[in-house]
């Protein structure tokens, strides 16, 4: 898939751990195909691309969802993928912490809620090394890595209730069709 090649070109050399995480998030996205139907491939593309904004080759504002989405838009990537990358994992709350909320909202409308939930679920149930985890453990890892008083630490704690709710909604949809991710 083209999205893997693009993400790999931006992350694998400079940020190999981030690349492993992105591959793990994309793998989790594949497990949701049964509840996503025709949007499954779109989510998988967004999942593998969600962190390209960390690439030193494209950093602009230092806020990776915004930088990644702007880069992908300039590359003529499907607008729905771009919007998912822009808003992945409660990015509006982090944008607010960084003084970039209006910019993010003005440039990138939100994507369909079930896809936003699915990407939150995939990202927040995957460790930095690409292995499965729980949302509480992932949030704890993020706070531990960045510190509780950092922009990221403050944002992720504010986002925790929505992250948990999104994960429950996705898990509920999986249970309804008898699938486990």
Short mmCIF file of N, CA and C in Angstrom, two decimals, residues 44-177:
data_model
loop_
_atom_site.label_atom_id
_atom_site.label_comp_id
_atom_site.label_asym_id
_atom_site.label_seq_id
_atom_site.Cartn_x
_atom_site.Cartn_y
_atom_site.Cartn_z
N UNK A 44 -6.69 2.24 7.62
CA UNK A 44 -5.34 1.67 7.65
C UNK A 44 -4.31 2.67 7.12
N UNK A 45 -4.66 3.38 6.05
CA UNK A 45 -3.75 4.41 5.53
C UNK A 45 -3.51 5.50 6.57
N UNK A 46 -4.57 5.98 7.20
CA UNK A 46 -4.42 7.02 8.22
C UNK A 46 -3.61 6.49 9.40
N UNK A 47 -3.81 5.23 9.75
CA UNK A 47 -3.10 4.64 10.89
C UNK A 47 -1.59 4.60 10.65
N UNK A 48 -1.18 4.17 9.49
CA UNK A 48 0.25 4.08 9.23
C UNK A 48 0.87 5.46 9.03
N UNK A 49 0.06 6.44 8.64
CA UNK A 49 0.56 7.80 8.40
C UNK A 49 0.38 8.75 9.59
N UNK A 50 -0.32 8.33 10.64
CA UNK A 50 -0.75 9.28 11.67
C UNK A 50 0.39 10.05 12.33
N UNK A 51 1.59 9.49 12.38
CA UNK A 51 2.70 10.17 13.07
C UNK A 51 3.79 10.71 12.13
N UNK A 52 3.51 10.82 10.84
CA UNK A 52 4.55 11.31 9.93
C UNK A 52 4.97 12.75 10.26
N UNK A 53 4.12 13.48 10.96
CA UNK A 53 4.46 14.85 11.34
C UNK A 53 5.64 14.95 12.29
N UNK A 54 6.07 13.83 12.86
CA UNK A 54 7.28 13.82 13.69
C UNK A 54 8.55 13.82 12.85
N UNK A 55 8.44 13.48 11.57
CA UNK A 55 9.63 13.39 10.72
C UNK A 55 10.36 14.73 10.70
N UNK A 56 11.67 14.70 10.99
CA UNK A 56 12.42 15.95 10.96
C UNK A 56 12.40 16.62 9.59
N UNK A 57 12.09 15.86 8.56
CA UNK A 57 12.05 16.42 7.21
C UNK A 57 10.82 17.28 6.96
N UNK A 58 9.78 17.14 7.81
CA UNK A 58 8.56 17.92 7.54
C UNK A 58 8.09 18.75 8.74
N UNK A 59 8.80 18.69 9.86
CA UNK A 59 8.39 19.46 11.04
C UNK A 59 8.34 20.95 10.68
N UNK A 60 7.24 21.59 11.08
CA UNK A 60 7.09 23.03 10.87
C UNK A 60 6.70 23.69 12.19
N UNK A 61 5.50 23.40 12.69
CA UNK A 61 5.04 24.01 13.94
C UNK A 61 5.55 23.26 15.17
N UNK A 62 5.95 22.01 15.01
CA UNK A 62 6.32 21.16 16.13
C UNK A 62 5.13 20.41 16.71
N UNK A 63 3.96 20.61 16.14
CA UNK A 63 2.75 19.89 16.53
C UNK A 63 2.48 18.86 15.45
N UNK A 64 2.80 17.61 15.72
CA UNK A 64 2.86 16.60 14.67
C UNK A 64 1.55 16.34 13.94
N UNK A 65 0.36 16.40 14.57
CA UNK A 65 -0.85 16.19 13.78
C UNK A 65 -1.03 17.27 12.70
N UNK A 66 -0.75 18.51 13.04
CA UNK A 66 -0.90 19.61 12.09
C UNK A 66 0.18 19.54 11.01
N UNK A 67 1.42 19.33 11.42
CA UNK A 67 2.51 19.25 10.44
C UNK A 67 2.31 18.08 9.49
N UNK A 68 1.90 16.93 10.03
CA UNK A 68 1.67 15.76 9.19
C UNK A 68 0.52 15.97 8.22
N UNK A 69 -0.58 16.52 8.70
CA UNK A 69 -1.74 16.76 7.83
C UNK A 69 -1.41 17.75 6.73
N UNK A 70 -0.71 18.80 7.06
CA UNK A 70 -0.33 19.79 6.03
C UNK A 70 0.57 19.15 4.97
N UNK A 71 1.52 18.35 5.42
CA UNK A 71 2.40 17.66 4.48
C UNK A 71 1.59 16.73 3.58
N UNK A 72 0.71 15.94 4.17
CA UNK A 72 -0.08 14.99 3.38
C UNK A 72 -1.00 15.70 2.40
N UNK A 73 -1.58 16.80 2.82
CA UNK A 73 -2.42 17.58 1.90
C UNK A 73 -1.59 18.08 0.72
N UNK A 74 -0.38 18.56 0.99
CA UNK A 74 0.50 19.04 -0.09
C UNK A 74 0.90 17.91 -1.03
N UNK A 75 0.87 16.67 -0.52
CA UNK A 75 1.19 15.49 -1.34
C UNK A 75 -0.05 14.94 -2.05
N UNK A 76 -1.17 15.65 -1.93
CA UNK A 76 -2.44 15.25 -2.56
C UNK A 76 -2.99 13.91 -2.06
N UNK A 77 -2.78 13.65 -0.79
CA UNK A 77 -3.35 12.45 -0.17
C UNK A 77 -4.85 12.69 0.02
N UNK A 78 -5.63 11.63 -0.06
CA UNK A 78 -7.08 11.70 0.14
C UNK A 78 -7.41 12.57 1.35
N UNK A 79 -8.32 13.50 1.16
CA UNK A 79 -8.65 14.47 2.20
C UNK A 79 -9.18 13.81 3.48
N UNK A 80 -9.84 12.69 3.37
CA UNK A 80 -10.33 12.00 4.56
C UNK A 80 -9.17 11.45 5.40
N UNK A 81 -8.15 10.93 4.74
CA UNK A 81 -6.96 10.47 5.44
C UNK A 81 -6.28 11.67 6.12
N UNK A 82 -6.17 12.76 5.40
CA UNK A 82 -5.55 13.98 5.93
C UNK A 82 -6.28 14.44 7.19
N UNK A 83 -7.60 14.46 7.14
CA UNK A 83 -8.39 14.91 8.30
C UNK A 83 -8.21 13.97 9.49
N UNK A 84 -8.14 12.67 9.24
CA UNK A 84 -7.91 11.73 10.34
C UNK A 84 -6.54 11.94 10.97
N UNK A 85 -5.53 12.15 10.17
CA UNK A 85 -4.19 12.43 10.69
C UNK A 85 -4.20 13.73 11.50
N UNK A 86 -4.87 14.74 10.99
CA UNK A 86 -4.93 16.04 11.67
C UNK A 86 -5.57 15.94 13.05
N UNK A 87 -6.54 15.08 13.18
CA UNK A 87 -7.32 15.01 14.42
C UNK A 87 -7.09 13.74 15.23
N UNK A 88 -6.04 12.98 14.92
CA UNK A 88 -5.89 11.70 15.62
C UNK A 88 -5.66 11.89 17.11
N UNK A 89 -6.29 10.99 17.85
CA UNK A 89 -6.11 10.88 19.30
C UNK A 89 -6.30 12.19 20.06
N UNK A 90 -7.45 12.80 19.80
CA UNK A 90 -7.88 14.01 20.53
C UNK A 90 -6.93 15.19 20.31
N UNK A 91 -6.45 15.33 19.09
CA UNK A 91 -5.47 16.37 18.78
C UNK A 91 -5.98 17.78 19.08
N UNK A 92 -7.29 18.00 19.00
CA UNK A 92 -7.81 19.35 19.30
C UNK A 92 -7.44 19.79 20.72
N UNK A 93 -7.43 18.85 21.65
CA UNK A 93 -7.07 19.21 23.02
C UNK A 93 -5.60 19.58 23.14
N UNK A 94 -4.74 18.86 22.44
CA UNK A 94 -3.32 19.22 22.45
C UNK A 94 -3.11 20.53 21.70
N UNK A 95 -3.83 20.72 20.61
CA UNK A 95 -3.71 21.97 19.86
C UNK A 95 -4.08 23.16 20.76
N UNK A 96 -5.09 22.96 21.58
CA UNK A 96 -5.50 24.00 22.52
C UNK A 96 -4.36 24.33 23.48
N UNK A 97 -3.71 23.31 24.02
CA UNK A 97 -2.56 23.51 24.93
C UNK A 97 -1.44 24.28 24.24
N UNK A 98 -1.32 24.11 22.93
CA UNK A 98 -0.23 24.73 22.18
C UNK A 98 -0.63 26.06 21.52
N UNK A 99 -1.89 26.47 21.72
CA UNK A 99 -2.35 27.70 21.08
C UNK A 99 -2.60 27.56 19.59
N UNK A 100 -2.88 26.34 19.14
CA UNK A 100 -3.07 26.07 17.71
C UNK A 100 -4.47 25.52 17.39
N UNK A 101 -5.37 25.56 18.34
CA UNK A 101 -6.68 24.95 18.12
C UNK A 101 -7.43 25.60 16.96
N UNK A 102 -7.47 26.92 16.92
CA UNK A 102 -8.20 27.59 15.83
C UNK A 102 -7.62 27.24 14.47
N UNK A 103 -6.30 27.19 14.39
CA UNK A 103 -5.65 26.82 13.14
C UNK A 103 -6.06 25.41 12.70
N UNK A 104 -5.98 24.47 13.62
CA UNK A 104 -6.32 23.08 13.30
C UNK A 104 -7.78 22.97 12.88
N UNK A 105 -8.67 23.58 13.63
CA UNK A 105 -10.11 23.52 13.30
C UNK A 105 -10.42 24.19 11.97
N UNK A 106 -9.78 25.32 11.70
CA UNK A 106 -10.05 26.06 10.46
C UNK A 106 -9.56 25.31 9.23
N UNK A 107 -8.43 24.66 9.34
CA UNK A 107 -7.83 23.99 8.18
C UNK A 107 -8.37 22.59 7.93
N UNK A 108 -8.77 21.91 9.01
CA UNK A 108 -9.11 20.50 8.89
C UNK A 108 -10.39 20.16 9.64
N UNK A 109 -11.50 20.02 8.92
CA UNK A 109 -12.74 19.59 9.58
C UNK A 109 -12.59 18.18 10.14
N UNK A 110 -13.39 17.88 11.13
CA UNK A 110 -13.37 16.53 11.71
C UNK A 110 -13.91 15.51 10.71
N UNK A 111 -13.38 14.32 10.79
CA UNK A 111 -13.84 13.19 9.97
C UNK A 111 -15.00 12.52 10.71
N UNK A 112 -15.61 11.53 10.10
CA UNK A 112 -16.74 10.82 10.68
C UNK A 112 -16.36 10.24 12.05
N UNK A 113 -17.25 10.40 13.04
CA UNK A 113 -16.92 9.99 14.42
C UNK A 113 -16.49 8.53 14.57
N UNK A 114 -17.10 7.61 13.81
CA UNK A 114 -16.71 6.20 13.99
C UNK A 114 -15.26 5.96 13.54
N UNK A 115 -14.79 6.75 12.57
CA UNK A 115 -13.40 6.62 12.12
C UNK A 115 -12.44 7.31 13.09
N UNK A 116 -12.86 8.43 13.64
CA UNK A 116 -12.06 9.11 14.66
C UNK A 116 -11.88 8.17 15.85
N UNK A 117 -12.97 7.56 16.29
CA UNK A 117 -12.89 6.58 17.39
C UNK A 117 -11.94 5.43 17.05
N UNK A 118 -12.06 4.92 15.84
CA UNK A 118 -11.25 3.78 15.44
C UNK A 118 -9.76 4.12 15.46
N UNK A 119 -9.39 5.31 15.00
CA UNK A 119 -7.99 5.69 15.00
C UNK A 119 -7.49 5.94 16.42
N UNK A 120 -8.32 6.54 17.26
CA UNK A 120 -7.95 6.70 18.68
C UNK A 120 -7.68 5.32 19.28
N UNK A 121 -8.59 4.40 19.05
CA UNK A 121 -8.46 3.05 19.58
C UNK A 121 -7.15 2.40 19.12
N UNK A 122 -6.87 2.48 17.84
CA UNK A 122 -5.67 1.85 17.29
C UNK A 122 -4.40 2.47 17.86
N UNK A 123 -4.35 3.79 17.92
CA UNK A 123 -3.17 4.50 18.43
C UNK A 123 -2.99 4.26 19.92
N UNK A 124 -4.07 4.33 20.65
CA UNK A 124 -3.98 4.29 22.11
C UNK A 124 -4.02 2.87 22.70
N UNK A 125 -4.00 1.87 21.83
CA UNK A 125 -3.85 0.49 22.30
C UNK A 125 -2.60 -0.14 21.68
N UNK A 126 -1.66 0.72 21.27
CA UNK A 126 -0.40 0.27 20.67
C UNK A 126 0.75 1.00 21.34
N UNK A 127 1.74 0.25 21.81
CA UNK A 127 2.90 0.85 22.48
C UNK A 127 3.79 1.58 21.47
N UNK A 128 4.76 2.33 21.99
CA UNK A 128 5.73 2.97 21.08
C UNK A 128 6.52 1.96 20.25
N UNK A 129 6.61 0.72 20.72
CA UNK A 129 7.33 -0.32 19.98
C UNK A 129 6.44 -1.10 19.03
N UNK A 130 5.14 -0.78 19.01
CA UNK A 130 4.23 -1.43 18.08
C UNK A 130 3.50 -2.64 18.62
N UNK A 131 3.59 -2.90 19.91
CA UNK A 131 2.91 -4.05 20.49
C UNK A 131 1.60 -3.61 21.16
N UNK A 132 0.69 -4.55 21.38
CA UNK A 132 -0.60 -4.21 21.99
C UNK A 132 -0.46 -3.77 23.44
N UNK A 133 -1.36 -2.90 23.86
CA UNK A 133 -1.43 -2.44 25.24
C UNK A 133 -2.87 -2.02 25.54
N UNK A 134 -3.10 -1.56 26.74
CA UNK A 134 -4.41 -1.03 27.11
C UNK A 134 -4.34 0.49 27.09
N UNK A 135 -5.51 1.13 27.01
CA UNK A 135 -5.50 2.60 27.00
C UNK A 135 -4.95 3.16 28.31
N UNK A 136 -5.28 2.64 29.50
CA UNK A 136 -4.68 3.20 30.71
C UNK A 136 -3.15 3.08 30.73
N UNK A 137 -2.65 1.92 30.27
CA UNK A 137 -1.19 1.75 30.25
C UNK A 137 -0.54 2.67 29.24
N UNK A 138 -1.19 2.86 28.10
CA UNK A 138 -0.63 3.75 27.07
C UNK A 138 -0.60 5.19 27.57
N UNK A 139 -1.66 5.63 28.20
CA UNK A 139 -1.70 6.99 28.74
C UNK A 139 -0.64 7.15 29.82
N UNK A 140 -0.50 6.16 30.68
CA UNK A 140 0.54 6.20 31.71
C UNK A 140 1.93 6.26 31.11
N UNK A 141 2.16 5.52 30.05
CA UNK A 141 3.46 5.53 29.36
C UNK A 141 3.74 6.91 28.78
N UNK A 142 2.73 7.53 28.17
CA UNK A 142 2.91 8.85 27.57
C UNK A 142 3.23 9.88 28.65
N UNK A 143 2.49 9.86 29.74
CA UNK A 143 2.74 10.80 30.85
C UNK A 143 4.15 10.57 31.40
N UNK A 144 4.53 9.31 31.55
CA UNK A 144 5.87 8.99 32.05
C UNK A 144 6.98 9.46 31.12
N UNK A 145 6.75 9.36 29.83
CA UNK A 145 7.77 9.74 28.85
C UNK A 145 7.92 11.26 28.76
N UNK A 146 6.80 11.97 28.77
CA UNK A 146 6.85 13.42 28.58
C UNK A 146 6.84 14.21 29.89
N UNK A 147 6.34 13.60 30.96
CA UNK A 147 6.22 14.29 32.24
C UNK A 147 4.83 14.85 32.42
N UNK A 148 4.30 14.81 33.66
CA UNK A 148 2.93 15.23 33.91
C UNK A 148 2.68 16.72 33.69
N UNK A 149 3.72 17.54 33.79
CA UNK A 149 3.55 18.98 33.64
C UNK A 149 3.88 19.49 32.24
N UNK A 150 4.24 18.57 31.34
CA UNK A 150 4.52 18.97 29.96
C UNK A 150 3.22 19.22 29.21
N UNK A 151 3.32 19.85 28.06
CA UNK A 151 2.15 20.06 27.21
C UNK A 151 1.48 18.73 26.90
N UNK A 152 2.26 17.74 26.53
CA UNK A 152 1.71 16.43 26.18
C UNK A 152 1.12 15.75 27.41
N UNK A 153 1.80 15.83 28.54
CA UNK A 153 1.29 15.23 29.77
C UNK A 153 -0.04 15.83 30.19
N UNK A 154 -0.14 17.16 30.12
CA UNK A 154 -1.41 17.82 30.48
C UNK A 154 -2.51 17.45 29.50
N UNK A 155 -2.19 17.49 28.21
CA UNK A 155 -3.20 17.19 27.19
C UNK A 155 -3.73 15.76 27.32
N UNK A 156 -2.82 14.80 27.49
CA UNK A 156 -3.26 13.40 27.48
C UNK A 156 -4.13 13.10 28.70
N UNK A 157 -3.85 13.73 29.80
CA UNK A 157 -4.71 13.54 30.98
C UNK A 157 -6.09 14.15 30.74
N UNK A 158 -6.15 15.30 30.08
CA UNK A 158 -7.45 15.89 29.73
C UNK A 158 -8.20 15.01 28.74
N UNK A 159 -7.45 14.38 27.84
CA UNK A 159 -8.06 13.56 26.79
C UNK A 159 -8.45 12.16 27.28
N UNK A 160 -7.93 11.76 28.42
CA UNK A 160 -8.13 10.39 28.89
C UNK A 160 -9.59 9.94 28.89
N UNK A 161 -10.54 10.73 29.39
CA UNK A 161 -11.94 10.25 29.36
C UNK A 161 -12.44 9.99 27.93
N UNK A 162 -12.08 10.84 26.98
CA UNK A 162 -12.52 10.64 25.60
C UNK A 162 -11.81 9.46 24.96
N UNK A 163 -10.55 9.27 25.27
CA UNK A 163 -9.80 8.12 24.76
C UNK A 163 -10.45 6.83 25.25
N UNK A 164 -10.73 6.77 26.54
CA UNK A 164 -11.39 5.59 27.11
C UNK A 164 -12.77 5.36 26.48
N UNK A 165 -13.53 6.44 26.31
CA UNK A 165 -14.87 6.31 25.71
C UNK A 165 -14.78 5.82 24.27
N UNK A 166 -13.84 6.35 23.50
CA UNK A 166 -13.67 5.91 22.11
C UNK A 166 -13.31 4.43 22.06
N UNK A 167 -12.41 4.01 22.93
CA UNK A 167 -12.02 2.60 22.96
C UNK A 167 -13.21 1.72 23.31
N UNK A 168 -14.02 2.15 24.27
CA UNK A 168 -15.21 1.37 24.64
C UNK A 168 -16.20 1.29 23.48
N UNK A 169 -16.36 2.39 22.74
CA UNK A 169 -17.30 2.36 21.61
C UNK A 169 -16.82 1.38 20.54
N UNK A 170 -15.52 1.40 20.24
CA UNK A 170 -14.98 0.48 19.24
C UNK A 170 -15.11 -0.96 19.73
N UNK A 171 -14.73 -1.21 20.97
CA UNK A 171 -14.84 -2.57 21.52
C UNK A 171 -16.29 -3.04 21.53
N UNK A 172 -17.22 -2.13 21.80
CA UNK A 172 -18.65 -2.49 21.76
C UNK A 172 -19.10 -2.88 20.37
N UNK A 173 -18.62 -2.14 19.36
CA UNK A 173 -18.97 -2.49 17.98
C UNK A 173 -18.40 -3.85 17.60
N UNK A 174 -17.18 -4.12 18.05
CA UNK A 174 -16.57 -5.43 17.77
C UNK A 174 -17.37 -6.54 18.44
N UNK A 175 -17.81 -6.33 19.67
CA UNK A 175 -18.59 -7.34 20.39
C UNK A 175 -19.94 -7.59 19.70
N UNK A 176 -20.52 -6.53 19.16
CA UNK A 176 -21.81 -6.69 18.49
C UNK A 176 -21.73 -7.64 17.30
N UNK A 177 -20.60 -7.64 16.63
CA UNK A 177 -20.49 -8.54 15.48
C UNK A 177 -19.71 -9.81 15.81
#
